[in-house]
Amino acid sequence: MAKAKTNYTCNECGATATKWTGQCAACQQWNSMVETVIETGGNNRYSQPAHMSLAQTAPVLSLADIDAIDVPRFGTGIEEFDRVLGGGLVAGGVVLIGGDPGIGKSTLLLQALANVSHMKKVLYVSGEESGAQIALRAKRLNIDARELKLQAEIQLEKILGTLADLKPEVAVIDSIQTLYSDALSSAPGSVAQVRECAAQLTRAAKQTGVTIILVGHVTKEGALAGPRVLEHIVDTVLYFEGDNHSSFRLVRAIKNRFGAVNELGVFAMTEKGLKGVSNPSALFLSQHDNQVPGSCVMVTQEGTRPLLVEIQALVDASHLPNARRLSVGLEQNRLAMLLAVLHRHAGIAAFDQDVFINAVGGVKISEPAVDLAVLLAINSSMRNKALPSGFVVFGEVGLAGEIRPAPRGQERLREAAKLGFSVAMIPTANAPKQPIEGMTIIGVDRIDDAFNKLREIQ
């Protein structure tokens, strides 16, 4: 028997090579080349005669002649989930949701599907659990699943046949890494199988109008497992965030063709499943009896939602040759840059101090508007002097020491005022034209100006 021919495929971009290399030549990623079997001949969808095309050729139209109509949506009955999706599910849309094992992906989708089943025909396809296990979970969560159809199957062709026969309006595939197609000889979860199964399911969704939700595994680095092309195929990519040891879960939209990206949904894990949190800002603010040194509250913008997050800093004398710089929830390289700006433009040196930064509640903040809060928290910890009560800030700090405006400043200030904050230090360019009731606005242009005005009100 002849030995099967193999090549090497990149997990990140799908590029192929005839021999293994430590770095992919296409996307420059290291250790991403995986050996796969070369598919030859066979009865698959690529071996059809030329005259049997997969679809009719679409006509060429002028963009001005195409009607720009809004995409109709339908809700899942879970308000926070609908917010992340951009208002609800879209007919023919494909959603990919990933997260760590046990974080609540299957629980959330089972709850959403049970709600939708009262209005539309739904199908839950499980490749990881048996029907008895899912029925036990539904009973534990007290879900009314009488209208929910279930199929425990991992073969792609049988799943596509069920979709064609049952004609559901919403289908969940849990998970894409467990599926395999008879057209390929590689094992389930391989690059070729994941790419082929996702492409076939997406094609079925677009042709029939069924909404398909795919569950994806993640790697130890937290990225979705499988080829990067998987995220390009689907319409929406959602990530579960949060610590398994905490009762709170965050669902973030990384890509959404039908809504805003970086939209955030906040859930609390309870005995009855995941429940949406209506006021998430309360989760990210520590409940101190009095103001404590090293604590600063900032307003971050997650999609269309402003959130108040407490930034904590601890500065202590270093007993090591190289002082430590550690940040949780914030970018560590940006912390080193901000410490250099603090020394150069404010005259505050921390080269012999260990600096630890933490965003309370496990939230990850990637926007630069957190810069001013980080520097004020570090200064507060170094001086061992708490910031004023009811004090909130936001603003980006540049390398020249200037404080740049943040987008949607008015919405941030209104959210802070609604939660009882009375003093806001913000970039001068974000100062509102009309005063906000109950709030004093302090506009600053440079980092040294911010420290001077802070000393006046302390």
mmCIF file of C-alpha atoms in Angstrom, residues 3-10 14-21 32-40 186 191-192 195:
data_model
loop_
_atom_site.group_PDB
_atom_site.id
_atom_site.type_symbol
_atom_site.label_atom_id
_atom_site.label_comp_id
_atom_site.label_asym_id
_atom_site.label_seq_id
_atom_site.Cartn_x
_atom_site.Cartn_y
_atom_site.Cartn_z
ATOM 1 C CA LYS A 3 2.203 5.819 1.703
ATOM 2 C CA ALA A 4 -0.210 8.754 1.853
ATOM 3 C CA LYS A 5 1.282 12.003 0.664
ATOM 4 C CA THR A 6 1.359 14.817 3.187
ATOM 5 C CA ASN A 7 2.134 18.505 3.296
ATOM 6 C CA TYR A 8 2.246 21.112 6.040
ATOM 7 C CA THR A 9 -0.528 23.652 6.587
ATOM 8 C CA CYS A 10 -0.367 26.800 8.705
ATOM 9 C CA GLY A 14 -3.904 28.178 5.864
ATOM 10 C CA ALA A 15 -0.746 28.462 3.736
ATOM 11 C CA THR A 16 0.829 25.146 2.682
ATOM 12 C CA ALA A 17 4.424 23.969 2.348
ATOM 13 C CA THR A 18 6.029 20.739 1.204
ATOM 14 C CA LYS A 19 8.230 20.445 4.300
ATOM 15 C CA TRP A 20 8.050 21.594 7.880
ATOM 16 C CA THR A 21 9.461 24.980 8.797
ATOM 17 C CA SER A 32 2.062 27.008 13.301
ATOM 18 C CA MET A 33 2.813 24.384 10.588
ATOM 19 C CA VAL A 34 0.854 21.136 11.030
ATOM 20 C CA GLU A 35 1.219 18.009 8.916
ATOM 21 C CA THR A 36 -1.919 17.134 6.907
ATOM 22 C CA VAL A 37 -2.757 14.461 4.356
ATOM 23 C CA ILE A 38 -3.045 15.612 0.741
ATOM 24 C CA GLU A 39 -6.514 14.835 -0.593
ATOM 25 C CA THR A 40 -6.388 13.335 -4.086
ATOM 26 C CA SER A 186 -8.010 13.615 7.789
ATOM 27 C CA VAL A 191 -7.062 22.184 9.645
ATOM 28 C CA ALA A 192 -8.604 20.709 6.498
ATOM 29 C CA ARG A 195 -12.056 24.648 7.126
#
